[in-house]
Amino acid sequence: MAILHFSYSAPIFSTIIHSPRRKIRALRDSGKTHNNLITKDPVSSFRLCPCGRRHFLGAMSLLPISPSHASGSSASTSTEDLRRLRSPKPDWYEELFAWFMDTGMESYEKEISDYKTKLFDNLVGKAEIVLEIGIGTGPNFKYYTAIPNVSVIGVDPNAKMESYSRKSAAEAGIKSEDFTFIHALGESIPLEDASVDAVVGTLVLCSVSDVTRTLNEIKRILRPGGIYLFIEHVAAEDGTFLRLVQNVLDPLQQVVADGCHLTRHTGESILEARFNGGADVKKASISSVAYISSHVYGIAYS
């Protein structure tokens, strides 16, 4: 049986992280308001898909989402939510998927690197405490090295990702004490209010159970003047052949890719979240992927 290739997304959680160690640096332009904007970059074609989070090998039950954790929630509550929101996966499966993510994303990461370089440059001089949701095997660590005194908190539902992400951090020159890995869910991030300078999410919102709730959590944990960097695949434009393909494959995609949706309008969701300083949302098309070639990327301002 043919297996579709997908990448990582929505996070899950089990521990509570309190105030980060480092003093947060004030943003020089924290008072600046950014207008909502959608622009478009050159387009490409389509091939195999690195989206979603994992090849799902069996039936998956859909579970309700509990209310978001408020600041100071207990670790036991996080553990209960983890059990309720994510069906248990065998260790061998988690390890296999982590290995695949570590070895199977090279072409995508190569093509997306220019977008990421320009996007992550916005963190330099503006962020020291960075939270990355859906950190996976850590492909973004190389973009953090230009940030002085950076401390990274990474959350992911697959505990097997930790060893890979720690290896990536070390290879990028990030000290072990400057990286914290948490088993965490984007819909209920176990961090205190206004506790981070920046949030990063790449290929995450396609498969979280509740996009609005995840964005509200991002807004909650960002300090005033903080920024949210994102790169997400989205629904193709109405009336296109690609959108027709997405409509047909979307139900199957949700089963085989751990809840990944092909037809979400994530850019619009980010704008509708009404970040205090607005959001800049740009469009692009990535040729190294198949039916998820339509992407949005940009910055939202707390």
PDB file of C-alpha atoms in Angstrom:
ATOM      1  CA  MET A   1       0.000   0.000   0.000  1.00  0.00           C
ATOM      2  CA  ALA A   2       1.329   3.418  -0.915  1.00  0.00           C
ATOM      3  CA  ILE A   3       2.058   5.741   1.992  1.00  0.00           C
ATOM      4  CA  LEU A   4       1.702   9.492   1.617  1.00  0.00           C
ATOM      5  CA  HIS A   5       4.503  11.653   2.989  1.00  0.00           C
ATOM      6  CA  PHE A   6       3.642  14.359   5.453  1.00  0.00           C
ATOM      7  CA  SER A   7       5.306  16.623   7.989  1.00  0.00           C
ATOM      8  CA  TYR A   8       4.658  17.799  11.565  1.00  0.00           C
ATOM      9  CA  SER A   9       2.049  20.035  13.155  1.00  0.00           C
ATOM     10  CA  ALA A  10      -0.196  20.487  16.163  1.00  0.00           C
ATOM     11  CA  PRO A  11       1.459  20.268  19.594  1.00  0.00           C
ATOM     12  CA  ILE A  12       0.396  18.635  22.909  1.00  0.00           C
ATOM     13  CA  PHE A  13       1.554  19.152  26.526  1.00  0.00           C
ATOM     14  CA  SER A  14       2.172  17.595  29.925  1.00  0.00           C
ATOM     15  CA  THR A  15       4.299  19.929  32.047  1.00  0.00           C
ATOM     16  CA  ILE A  16       4.072  23.509  33.185  1.00  0.00           C
ATOM     17  CA  ILE A  17       6.874  25.968  32.559  1.00  0.00           C
ATOM     18  CA  HIS A  18       6.936  29.040  34.773  1.00  0.00           C
ATOM     19  CA  SER A  19       8.694  32.323  34.168  1.00  0.00           C
ATOM     20  CA  PRO A  20      11.714  31.906  31.833  1.00  0.00           C
ATOM     21  CA  ARG A  21      15.119  32.404  33.355  1.00  0.00           C
ATOM     22  CA  ARG A  22      16.245  35.331  31.258  1.00  0.00           C
ATOM     23  CA  LYS A  23      15.153  38.917  31.575  1.00  0.00           C
ATOM     24  CA  ILE A  24      13.065  39.907  28.556  1.00  0.00           C
ATOM     25  CA  ARG A  25      14.536  42.607  26.377  1.00  0.00           C
ATOM     26  CA  ALA A  26      12.117  45.457  25.596  1.00  0.00           C
ATOM     27  CA  LEU A  27      11.172  45.844  21.937  1.00  0.00           C
ATOM     28  CA  ARG A  28      12.369  49.091  20.475  1.00  0.00           C
ATOM     29  CA  ASP A  29       9.271  49.359  18.346  1.00  0.00           C
ATOM     30  CA  SER A  30       6.755  47.845  20.777  1.00  0.00           C
ATOM     31  CA  GLY A  31       4.399  50.741  20.306  1.00  0.00           C
ATOM     32  CA  LYS A  32       4.305  50.477  16.545  1.00  0.00           C
ATOM     33  CA  THR A  33       1.062  49.347  14.959  1.00  0.00           C
ATOM     34  CA  HIS A  34       1.252  47.248  11.795  1.00  0.00           C
ATOM     35  CA  ASN A  35      -1.623  47.231   9.338  1.00  0.00           C
ATOM     36  CA  ASN A  36      -3.172  44.005   8.143  1.00  0.00           C
ATOM     37  CA  LEU A  37      -1.826  43.139   4.712  1.00  0.00           C
ATOM     38  CA  ILE A  38      -2.002  40.258   2.282  1.00  0.00           C
ATOM     39  CA  THR A  39       0.497  40.193  -0.567  1.00  0.00           C
ATOM     40  CA  LYS A  40       1.577  37.467  -2.943  1.00  0.00           C
ATOM     41  CA  ASP A  41       4.932  36.007  -3.951  1.00  0.00           C
ATOM     42  CA  PRO A  42       5.752  34.042  -7.124  1.00  0.00           C
ATOM     43  CA  VAL A  43       4.098  30.653  -7.489  1.00  0.00           C
ATOM     44  CA  SER A  44       5.384  27.216  -8.357  1.00  0.00           C
ATOM     45  CA  SER A  45       4.039  23.717  -8.987  1.00  0.00           C
ATOM     46  CA  PHE A  46       3.380  20.560  -7.015  1.00  0.00           C
ATOM     47  CA  ARG A  47       4.909  17.255  -5.990  1.00  0.00           C
ATOM     48  CA  LEU A  48       4.874  15.115  -2.816  1.00  0.00           C
ATOM     49  CA  CYS A  49       3.527  16.480   0.457  1.00  0.00           C
ATOM     50  CA  PRO A  50       5.587  17.045   3.630  1.00  0.00           C
ATOM     51  CA  CYS A  51       2.685  18.480   5.603  1.00  0.00           C
ATOM     52  CA  GLY A  52       0.507  17.134   8.311  1.00  0.00           C
ATOM     53  CA  ARG A  53       2.261  15.486  11.162  1.00  0.00           C
ATOM     54  CA  ARG A  54       2.528  11.737  10.860  1.00  0.00           C
ATOM     55  CA  HIS A  55       1.384   8.797   8.750  1.00  0.00           C
ATOM     56  CA  PHE A  56      -1.598   7.536  10.670  1.00  0.00           C
ATOM     57  CA  LEU A  57      -1.574   3.725  10.716  1.00  0.00           C
ATOM     58  CA  GLY A  58      -4.992   3.136  12.174  1.00  0.00           C
ATOM     59  CA  ALA A  59      -8.366   4.687  12.857  1.00  0.00           C
ATOM     60  CA  MET A  60      -8.323   7.815  14.978  1.00  0.00           C
ATOM     61  CA  SER A  61     -11.131   9.014  17.229  1.00  0.00           C
ATOM     62  CA  LEU A  62     -12.024  12.695  17.246  1.00  0.00           C
ATOM     63  CA  LEU A  63     -12.028  14.092  20.756  1.00  0.00           C
ATOM     64  CA  PRO A  64     -13.407  17.362  22.169  1.00  0.00           C
ATOM     65  CA  ILE A  65     -11.073  20.150  23.151  1.00  0.00           C
ATOM     66  CA  SER A  66     -11.171  21.258  26.777  1.00  0.00           C
ATOM     67  CA  PRO A  67     -10.893  24.913  27.780  1.00  0.00           C
ATOM     68  CA  SER A  68      -7.465  26.483  27.456  1.00  0.00           C
ATOM     69  CA  HIS A  69      -5.102  26.401  30.422  1.00  0.00           C
ATOM     70  CA  ALA A  70      -4.950  29.611  32.365  1.00  0.00           C
ATOM     71  CA  SER A  71      -1.743  30.762  33.945  1.00  0.00           C
ATOM     72  CA  GLY A  72      -0.860  28.578  36.936  1.00  0.00           C
ATOM     73  CA  SER A  73      -2.748  25.462  35.783  1.00  0.00           C
ATOM     74  CA  SER A  74      -1.561  22.220  37.329  1.00  0.00           C
ATOM     75  CA  ALA A  75       0.619  19.623  35.633  1.00  0.00           C
ATOM     76  CA  SER A  76      -2.023  17.002  36.415  1.00  0.00           C
ATOM     77  CA  THR A  77      -4.576  18.929  34.340  1.00  0.00           C
ATOM     78  CA  SER A  78      -2.119  19.043  31.463  1.00  0.00           C
ATOM     79  CA  THR A  79      -1.588  15.303  31.708  1.00  0.00           C
ATOM     80  CA  GLU A  80      -5.329  14.658  31.699  1.00  0.00           C
ATOM     81  CA  ASP A  81      -5.769  16.829  28.623  1.00  0.00           C
ATOM     82  CA  LEU A  82      -2.882  15.068  26.910  1.00  0.00           C
ATOM     83  CA  ARG A  83      -4.545  11.698  27.408  1.00  0.00           C
ATOM     84  CA  ARG A  84      -7.900  12.990  26.236  1.00  0.00           C
ATOM     85  CA  LEU A  85      -6.711  14.897  23.176  1.00  0.00           C
ATOM     86  CA  ARG A  86      -4.206  12.481  21.705  1.00  0.00           C
ATOM     87  CA  SER A  87      -4.632   8.771  21.095  1.00  0.00           C
ATOM     88  CA  PRO A  88      -1.606   6.840  22.417  1.00  0.00           C
ATOM     89  CA  LYS A  89       0.964   5.861  19.795  1.00  0.00           C
ATOM     90  CA  PRO A  90       3.441   2.981  20.260  1.00  0.00           C
ATOM     91  CA  ASP A  91       7.032   3.954  20.888  1.00  0.00           C
ATOM     92  CA  TRP A  92       8.241   2.323  17.682  1.00  0.00           C
ATOM     93  CA  TYR A  93       5.790   4.423  15.683  1.00  0.00           C
ATOM     94  CA  GLU A  94       6.817   7.669  17.368  1.00  0.00           C
ATOM     95  CA  GLU A  95      10.466   6.848  16.773  1.00  0.00           C
ATOM     96  CA  LEU A  96       9.850   5.902  13.133  1.00  0.00           C
ATOM     97  CA  PHE A  97       8.048   9.137  12.443  1.00  0.00           C
ATOM     98  CA  ALA A  98      10.725  11.217  14.163  1.00  0.00           C
ATOM     99  CA  TRP A  99      13.345   9.468  12.035  1.00  0.00           C
ATOM    100  CA  PHE A 100      11.338  10.170   8.881  1.00  0.00           C
ATOM    101  CA  MET A 101      10.990  13.845   9.772  1.00  0.00           C
ATOM    102  CA  ASP A 102      14.714  14.030  10.375  1.00  0.00           C
ATOM    103  CA  THR A 103      15.570  12.523   6.989  1.00  0.00           C
ATOM    104  CA  GLY A 104      12.628  13.248   4.684  1.00  0.00           C
ATOM    105  CA  MET A 105      12.263  17.034   4.664  1.00  0.00           C
ATOM    106  CA  GLU A 106      15.484  18.115   2.994  1.00  0.00           C
ATOM    107  CA  SER A 107      14.025  19.336  -0.307  1.00  0.00           C
ATOM    108  CA  TYR A 108      11.248  21.276   1.395  1.00  0.00           C
ATOM    109  CA  GLU A 109      13.590  22.907   3.904  1.00  0.00           C
ATOM    110  CA  LYS A 110      15.983  23.858   1.117  1.00  0.00           C
ATOM    111  CA  GLU A 111      13.264  25.622  -0.863  1.00  0.00           C
ATOM    112  CA  ILE A 112      11.681  27.335   2.135  1.00  0.00           C
ATOM    113  CA  SER A 113      15.021  28.528   3.539  1.00  0.00           C
ATOM    114  CA  ASP A 114      14.957  31.959   1.859  1.00  0.00           C
ATOM    115  CA  TYR A 115      11.515  32.661   3.284  1.00  0.00           C
ATOM    116  CA  LYS A 116      12.600  31.523   6.735  1.00  0.00           C
ATOM    117  CA  THR A 117      15.832  33.522   6.671  1.00  0.00           C
ATOM    118  CA  LYS A 118      14.000  36.770   5.963  1.00  0.00           C
ATOM    119  CA  LEU A 119      11.261  35.964   8.457  1.00  0.00           C
ATOM    120  CA  PHE A 120      13.552  34.954  11.326  1.00  0.00           C
ATOM    121  CA  ASP A 121      15.672  38.075  10.806  1.00  0.00           C
ATOM    122  CA  ASN A 122      12.803  39.898  12.514  1.00  0.00           C
ATOM    123  CA  LEU A 123      13.789  38.225  15.792  1.00  0.00           C
ATOM    124  CA  VAL A 124      17.269  39.747  15.887  1.00  0.00           C
ATOM    125  CA  GLY A 125      17.418  42.426  18.545  1.00  0.00           C
ATOM    126  CA  LYS A 126      13.752  41.877  19.425  1.00  0.00           C
ATOM    127  CA  ALA A 127      13.567  38.481  21.122  1.00  0.00           C
ATOM    128  CA  GLU A 128      15.496  36.419  23.641  1.00  0.00           C
ATOM    129  CA  ILE A 129      12.815  34.002  24.869  1.00  0.00           C
ATOM    130  CA  VAL A 130      11.348  32.171  21.857  1.00  0.00           C
ATOM    131  CA  LEU A 131       8.642  29.503  21.935  1.00  0.00           C
ATOM    132  CA  GLU A 132       8.335  27.226  18.899  1.00  0.00           C
ATOM    133  CA  ILE A 133       5.159  25.166  18.635  1.00  0.00           C
ATOM    134  CA  GLY A 134       5.546  21.894  16.745  1.00  0.00           C
ATOM    135  CA  ILE A 135       9.313  22.036  16.940  1.00  0.00           C
ATOM    136  CA  GLY A 136       9.701  18.498  15.562  1.00  0.00           C
ATOM    137  CA  THR A 137      13.287  17.556  14.792  1.00  0.00           C
ATOM    138  CA  GLY A 138      14.429  21.179  15.037  1.00  0.00           C
ATOM    139  CA  PRO A 139      14.893  22.320  11.422  1.00  0.00           C
ATOM    140  CA  ASN A 140      14.580  25.963  12.512  1.00  0.00           C
ATOM    141  CA  PHE A 141      17.458  26.038  14.992  1.00  0.00           C
ATOM    142  CA  LYS A 142      19.904  27.313  12.405  1.00  0.00           C
ATOM    143  CA  TYR A 143      17.810  30.474  12.097  1.00  0.00           C
ATOM    144  CA  TYR A 144      18.073  31.230  15.831  1.00  0.00           C
ATOM    145  CA  THR A 145      21.852  31.431  15.940  1.00  0.00           C
ATOM    146  CA  ALA A 146      21.923  35.087  14.852  1.00  0.00           C
ATOM    147  CA  ILE A 147      19.857  36.078  17.899  1.00  0.00           C
ATOM    148  CA  PRO A 148      22.026  37.210  20.850  1.00  0.00           C
ATOM    149  CA  ASN A 149      21.300  35.436  24.156  1.00  0.00           C
ATOM    150  CA  VAL A 150      18.480  33.404  22.651  1.00  0.00           C
ATOM    151  CA  SER A 151      16.649  30.812  24.752  1.00  0.00           C
ATOM    152  CA  VAL A 152      14.315  28.422  22.896  1.00  0.00           C
ATOM    153  CA  ILE A 153      11.336  26.554  24.321  1.00  0.00           C
ATOM    154  CA  GLY A 154      10.048  23.874  21.954  1.00  0.00           C
ATOM    155  CA  VAL A 155       6.776  21.981  22.228  1.00  0.00           C
ATOM    156  CA  ASP A 156       5.759  18.876  20.300  1.00  0.00           C
ATOM    157  CA  PRO A 157       3.337  15.963  20.802  1.00  0.00           C
ATOM    158  CA  ASN A 158       5.938  13.358  19.959  1.00  0.00           C
ATOM    159  CA  ALA A 159       8.383  12.861  22.818  1.00  0.00           C
ATOM    160  CA  LYS A 160      10.746  11.026  20.454  1.00  0.00           C
ATOM    161  CA  MET A 161      11.368  14.337  18.713  1.00  0.00           C
ATOM    162  CA  GLU A 162      13.367  15.570  21.684  1.00  0.00           C
ATOM    163  CA  SER A 163      16.576  13.704  20.915  1.00  0.00           C
ATOM    164  CA  TYR A 164      16.485  14.852  17.292  1.00  0.00           C
ATOM    165  CA  SER A 165      15.725  18.457  18.183  1.00  0.00           C
ATOM    166  CA  ARG A 166      18.490  18.496  20.786  1.00  0.00           C
ATOM    167  CA  LYS A 167      20.910  17.187  18.184  1.00  0.00           C
ATOM    168  CA  SER A 168      19.802  19.909  15.756  1.00  0.00           C
ATOM    169  CA  ALA A 169      20.207  22.541  18.469  1.00  0.00           C
ATOM    170  CA  ALA A 170      23.737  21.356  19.249  1.00  0.00           C
ATOM    171  CA  GLU A 171      24.674  21.299  15.560  1.00  0.00           C
ATOM    172  CA  ALA A 172      23.412  24.862  15.223  1.00  0.00           C
ATOM    173  CA  GLY A 173      25.483  25.967  18.202  1.00  0.00           C
ATOM    174  CA  ILE A 174      22.605  26.384  20.667  1.00  0.00           C
ATOM    175  CA  LYS A 175      23.762  25.424  24.185  1.00  0.00           C
ATOM    176  CA  SER A 176      21.819  22.641  25.907  1.00  0.00           C
ATOM    177  CA  GLU A 177      20.852  24.955  28.761  1.00  0.00           C
ATOM    178  CA  ASP A 178      19.311  27.348  26.242  1.00  0.00           C
ATOM    179  CA  PHE A 179      16.826  24.795  24.892  1.00  0.00           C
ATOM    180  CA  THR A 180      13.836  23.375  26.761  1.00  0.00           C
ATOM    181  CA  PHE A 181      11.657  20.652  25.220  1.00  0.00           C
ATOM    182  CA  ILE A 182       8.059  20.225  26.397  1.00  0.00           C
ATOM    183  CA  HIS A 183       5.448  17.644  25.464  1.00  0.00           C
ATOM    184  CA  ALA A 184       2.827  20.265  24.656  1.00  0.00           C
ATOM    185  CA  LEU A 185      -0.318  21.110  22.717  1.00  0.00           C
ATOM    186  CA  GLY A 186      -0.857  24.346  20.836  1.00  0.00           C
ATOM    187  CA  GLU A 187      -4.419  24.637  22.089  1.00  0.00           C
ATOM    188  CA  SER A 188      -3.231  24.711  25.710  1.00  0.00           C
ATOM    189  CA  ILE A 189       0.355  25.875  26.021  1.00  0.00           C
ATOM    190  CA  PRO A 190       1.680  25.317  29.571  1.00  0.00           C
ATOM    191  CA  LEU A 191       3.357  28.711  29.941  1.00  0.00           C
ATOM    192  CA  GLU A 192       2.496  31.777  31.983  1.00  0.00           C
ATOM    193  CA  ASP A 193       0.776  34.807  30.465  1.00  0.00           C
ATOM    194  CA  ALA A 194       3.076  37.262  28.660  1.00  0.00           C
ATOM    195  CA  SER A 195       6.089  34.998  29.234  1.00  0.00           C
ATOM    196  CA  VAL A 196       7.818  34.923  25.831  1.00  0.00           C
ATOM    197  CA  ASP A 197       9.169  37.465  23.364  1.00  0.00           C
ATOM    198  CA  ALA A 198       8.239  35.521  20.242  1.00  0.00           C
ATOM    199  CA  VAL A 199       6.305  32.489  19.067  1.00  0.00           C
ATOM    200  CA  VAL A 200       7.277  30.535  15.959  1.00  0.00           C
ATOM    201  CA  GLY A 201       5.066  28.039  14.140  1.00  0.00           C
ATOM    202  CA  THR A 202       5.888  26.343  10.832  1.00  0.00           C
ATOM    203  CA  LEU A 203       3.401  23.838   9.383  1.00  0.00           C
ATOM    204  CA  VAL A 204       1.430  23.662  12.626  1.00  0.00           C
ATOM    205  CA  LEU A 205      -2.024  25.200  12.250  1.00  0.00           C
ATOM    206  CA  CYS A 206      -3.010  22.744   9.516  1.00  0.00           C
ATOM    207  CA  SER A 207      -3.584  20.009  12.077  1.00  0.00           C
ATOM    208  CA  VAL A 208      -4.338  21.565  15.440  1.00  0.00           C
ATOM    209  CA  SER A 209      -7.845  20.653  16.539  1.00  0.00           C
ATOM    210  CA  ASP A 210      -8.842  24.273  17.124  1.00  0.00           C
ATOM    211  CA  VAL A 211      -7.065  27.022  15.178  1.00  0.00           C
ATOM    212  CA  THR A 212      -8.800  29.873  17.002  1.00  0.00           C
ATOM    213  CA  ARG A 213      -7.934  28.465  20.404  1.00  0.00           C
ATOM    214  CA  THR A 214      -4.299  27.948  19.399  1.00  0.00           C
ATOM    215  CA  LEU A 215      -4.033  31.534  18.183  1.00  0.00           C
ATOM    216  CA  ASN A 216      -5.593  32.758  21.421  1.00  0.00           C
ATOM    217  CA  GLU A 217      -2.966  30.808  23.359  1.00  0.00           C
ATOM    218  CA  ILE A 218      -0.232  32.411  21.265  1.00  0.00           C
ATOM    219  CA  LYS A 219      -1.678  35.851  22.033  1.00  0.00           C
ATOM    220  CA  ARG A 220      -1.879  34.967  25.732  1.00  0.00           C
ATOM    221  CA  ILE A 221       1.730  33.939  26.179  1.00  0.00           C
ATOM    222  CA  LEU A 222       3.241  36.720  24.050  1.00  0.00           C
ATOM    223  CA  ARG A 223       4.390  39.714  26.045  1.00  0.00           C
ATOM    224  CA  PRO A 224       3.258  43.168  24.878  1.00  0.00           C
ATOM    225  CA  GLY A 225       5.304  44.025  21.806  1.00  0.00           C
ATOM    226  CA  GLY A 226       6.055  40.368  21.094  1.00  0.00           C
ATOM    227  CA  ILE A 227       5.807  38.806  17.639  1.00  0.00           C
ATOM    228  CA  TYR A 228       4.432  35.605  16.135  1.00  0.00           C
ATOM    229  CA  LEU A 229       6.228  34.241  13.054  1.00  0.00           C
ATOM    230  CA  PHE A 230       4.387  31.693  10.923  1.00  0.00           C
ATOM    231  CA  ILE A 231       4.650  29.618   7.759  1.00  0.00           C
ATOM    232  CA  GLU A 232       1.605  27.469   6.986  1.00  0.00           C
ATOM    233  CA  HIS A 233       0.136  25.596   4.029  1.00  0.00           C
ATOM    234  CA  VAL A 234      -3.421  26.637   3.165  1.00  0.00           C
ATOM    235  CA  ALA A 235      -6.316  25.987   0.804  1.00  0.00           C
ATOM    236  CA  ALA A 236      -5.640  26.768  -2.839  1.00  0.00           C
ATOM    237  CA  GLU A 237      -7.785  29.417  -4.509  1.00  0.00           C
ATOM    238  CA  ASP A 238     -11.381  28.527  -5.304  1.00  0.00           C
ATOM    239  CA  GLY A 239     -11.950  27.223  -8.812  1.00  0.00           C
ATOM    240  CA  THR A 240      -8.415  25.935  -9.346  1.00  0.00           C
ATOM    241  CA  PHE A 241      -7.529  22.331 -10.135  1.00  0.00           C
ATOM    242  CA  LEU A 242      -5.373  22.216  -7.010  1.00  0.00           C
ATOM    243  CA  ARG A 243      -8.340  23.223  -4.854  1.00  0.00           C
ATOM    244  CA  LEU A 244     -10.411  20.452  -6.462  1.00  0.00           C
ATOM    245  CA  VAL A 245      -7.701  17.945  -5.570  1.00  0.00           C
ATOM    246  CA  GLN A 246      -7.577  19.282  -2.022  1.00  0.00           C
ATOM    247  CA  ASN A 247     -11.356  19.017  -1.625  1.00  0.00           C
ATOM    248  CA  VAL A 248     -11.274  15.390  -2.736  1.00  0.00           C
ATOM    249  CA  LEU A 249      -8.291  14.386  -0.602  1.00  0.00           C
ATOM    250  CA  ASP A 250      -9.047  16.412   2.539  1.00  0.00           C
ATOM    251  CA  PRO A 251     -11.050  13.702   4.389  1.00  0.00           C
ATOM    252  CA  LEU A 252      -8.346  11.105   3.691  1.00  0.00           C
ATOM    253  CA  GLN A 253      -5.630  13.582   4.630  1.00  0.00           C
ATOM    254  CA  GLN A 254      -7.168  14.116   8.049  1.00  0.00           C
ATOM    255  CA  VAL A 255      -7.049  10.373   8.710  1.00  0.00           C
ATOM    256  CA  VAL A 256      -3.584   9.546   7.374  1.00  0.00           C
ATOM    257  CA  ALA A 257      -1.889  12.765   8.516  1.00  0.00           C
ATOM    258  CA  ASP A 258      -3.061  13.012  12.123  1.00  0.00           C
ATOM    259  CA  GLY A 259      -5.768  15.613  11.581  1.00  0.00           C
ATOM    260  CA  CYS A 260      -4.015  17.699   8.926  1.00  0.00           C
ATOM    261  CA  HIS A 261      -6.497  19.768   6.888  1.00  0.00           C
ATOM    262  CA  LEU A 262      -5.854  20.710   3.266  1.00  0.00           C
ATOM    263  CA  THR A 263      -8.534  23.390   2.953  1.00  0.00           C
ATOM    264  CA  ARG A 264      -8.020  25.665   5.933  1.00  0.00           C
ATOM    265  CA  HIS A 265      -7.888  29.423   5.345  1.00  0.00           C
ATOM    266  CA  THR A 266      -5.169  29.952   7.911  1.00  0.00           C
ATOM    267  CA  GLY A 267      -4.160  33.414   6.719  1.00  0.00           C
ATOM    268  CA  GLU A 268      -7.684  34.676   7.276  1.00  0.00           C
ATOM    269  CA  SER A 269      -7.780  32.989  10.697  1.00  0.00           C
ATOM    270  CA  ILE A 270      -4.622  34.823  11.746  1.00  0.00           C
ATOM    271  CA  LEU A 271      -6.084  38.150  10.654  1.00  0.00           C
ATOM    272  CA  GLU A 272      -9.358  37.366  12.423  1.00  0.00           C
ATOM    273  CA  ALA A 273      -7.459  36.626  15.648  1.00  0.00           C
ATOM    274  CA  ARG A 274      -6.958  40.415  15.897  1.00  0.00           C
ATOM    275  CA  PHE A 275      -3.459  40.605  17.313  1.00  0.00           C
ATOM    276  CA  ASN A 276      -3.035  43.954  19.041  1.00  0.00           C
ATOM    277  CA  GLY A 277      -0.552  45.257  16.487  1.00  0.00           C
ATOM    278  CA  GLY A 278      -2.163  43.593  13.472  1.00  0.00           C
ATOM    279  CA  ALA A 279      -0.644  40.988  11.162  1.00  0.00           C
ATOM    280  CA  ASP A 280       1.220  40.935   7.849  1.00  0.00           C
ATOM    281  CA  VAL A 281       0.220  37.852   5.848  1.00  0.00           C
ATOM    282  CA  LYS A 282       1.952  37.015   2.569  1.00  0.00           C
ATOM    283  CA  LYS A 283       1.253  34.242   0.060  1.00  0.00           C
ATOM    284  CA  ALA A 284       3.694  31.898  -1.659  1.00  0.00           C
ATOM    285  CA  SER A 285       3.727  28.593  -3.509  1.00  0.00           C
ATOM    286  CA  ILE A 286       6.314  25.914  -2.786  1.00  0.00           C
ATOM    287  CA  SER A 287       7.279  23.588  -5.637  1.00  0.00           C
ATOM    288  CA  SER A 288       8.822  20.857  -3.494  1.00  0.00           C
ATOM    289  CA  VAL A 289       5.432  19.894  -2.111  1.00  0.00           C
ATOM    290  CA  ALA A 290       2.357  18.443  -3.788  1.00  0.00           C
ATOM    291  CA  TYR A 291      -1.209  19.353  -2.960  1.00  0.00           C
ATOM    292  CA  ILE A 292      -0.113  21.699  -0.164  1.00  0.00           C
ATOM    293  CA  SER A 293       1.912  24.012  -2.378  1.00  0.00           C
ATOM    294  CA  SER A 294      -0.207  27.041  -1.390  1.00  0.00           C
ATOM    295  CA  HIS A 295       1.405  28.713   1.639  1.00  0.00           C
ATOM    296  CA  VAL A 296       1.041  31.798   3.802  1.00  0.00           C
ATOM    297  CA  TYR A 297       3.811  33.286   5.901  1.00  0.00           C
ATOM    298  CA  GLY A 298       4.371  36.436   7.872  1.00  0.00           C
ATOM    299  CA  ILE A 299       4.303  38.165  11.249  1.00  0.00           C
ATOM    300  CA  ALA A 300       1.610  39.025  13.795  1.00  0.00           C
ATOM    301  CA  TYR A 301       2.303  41.665  16.422  1.00  0.00           C
ATOM    302  CA  SER A 302       1.226  41.425  20.059  1.00  0.00           C
TER     303      SER A 302
END
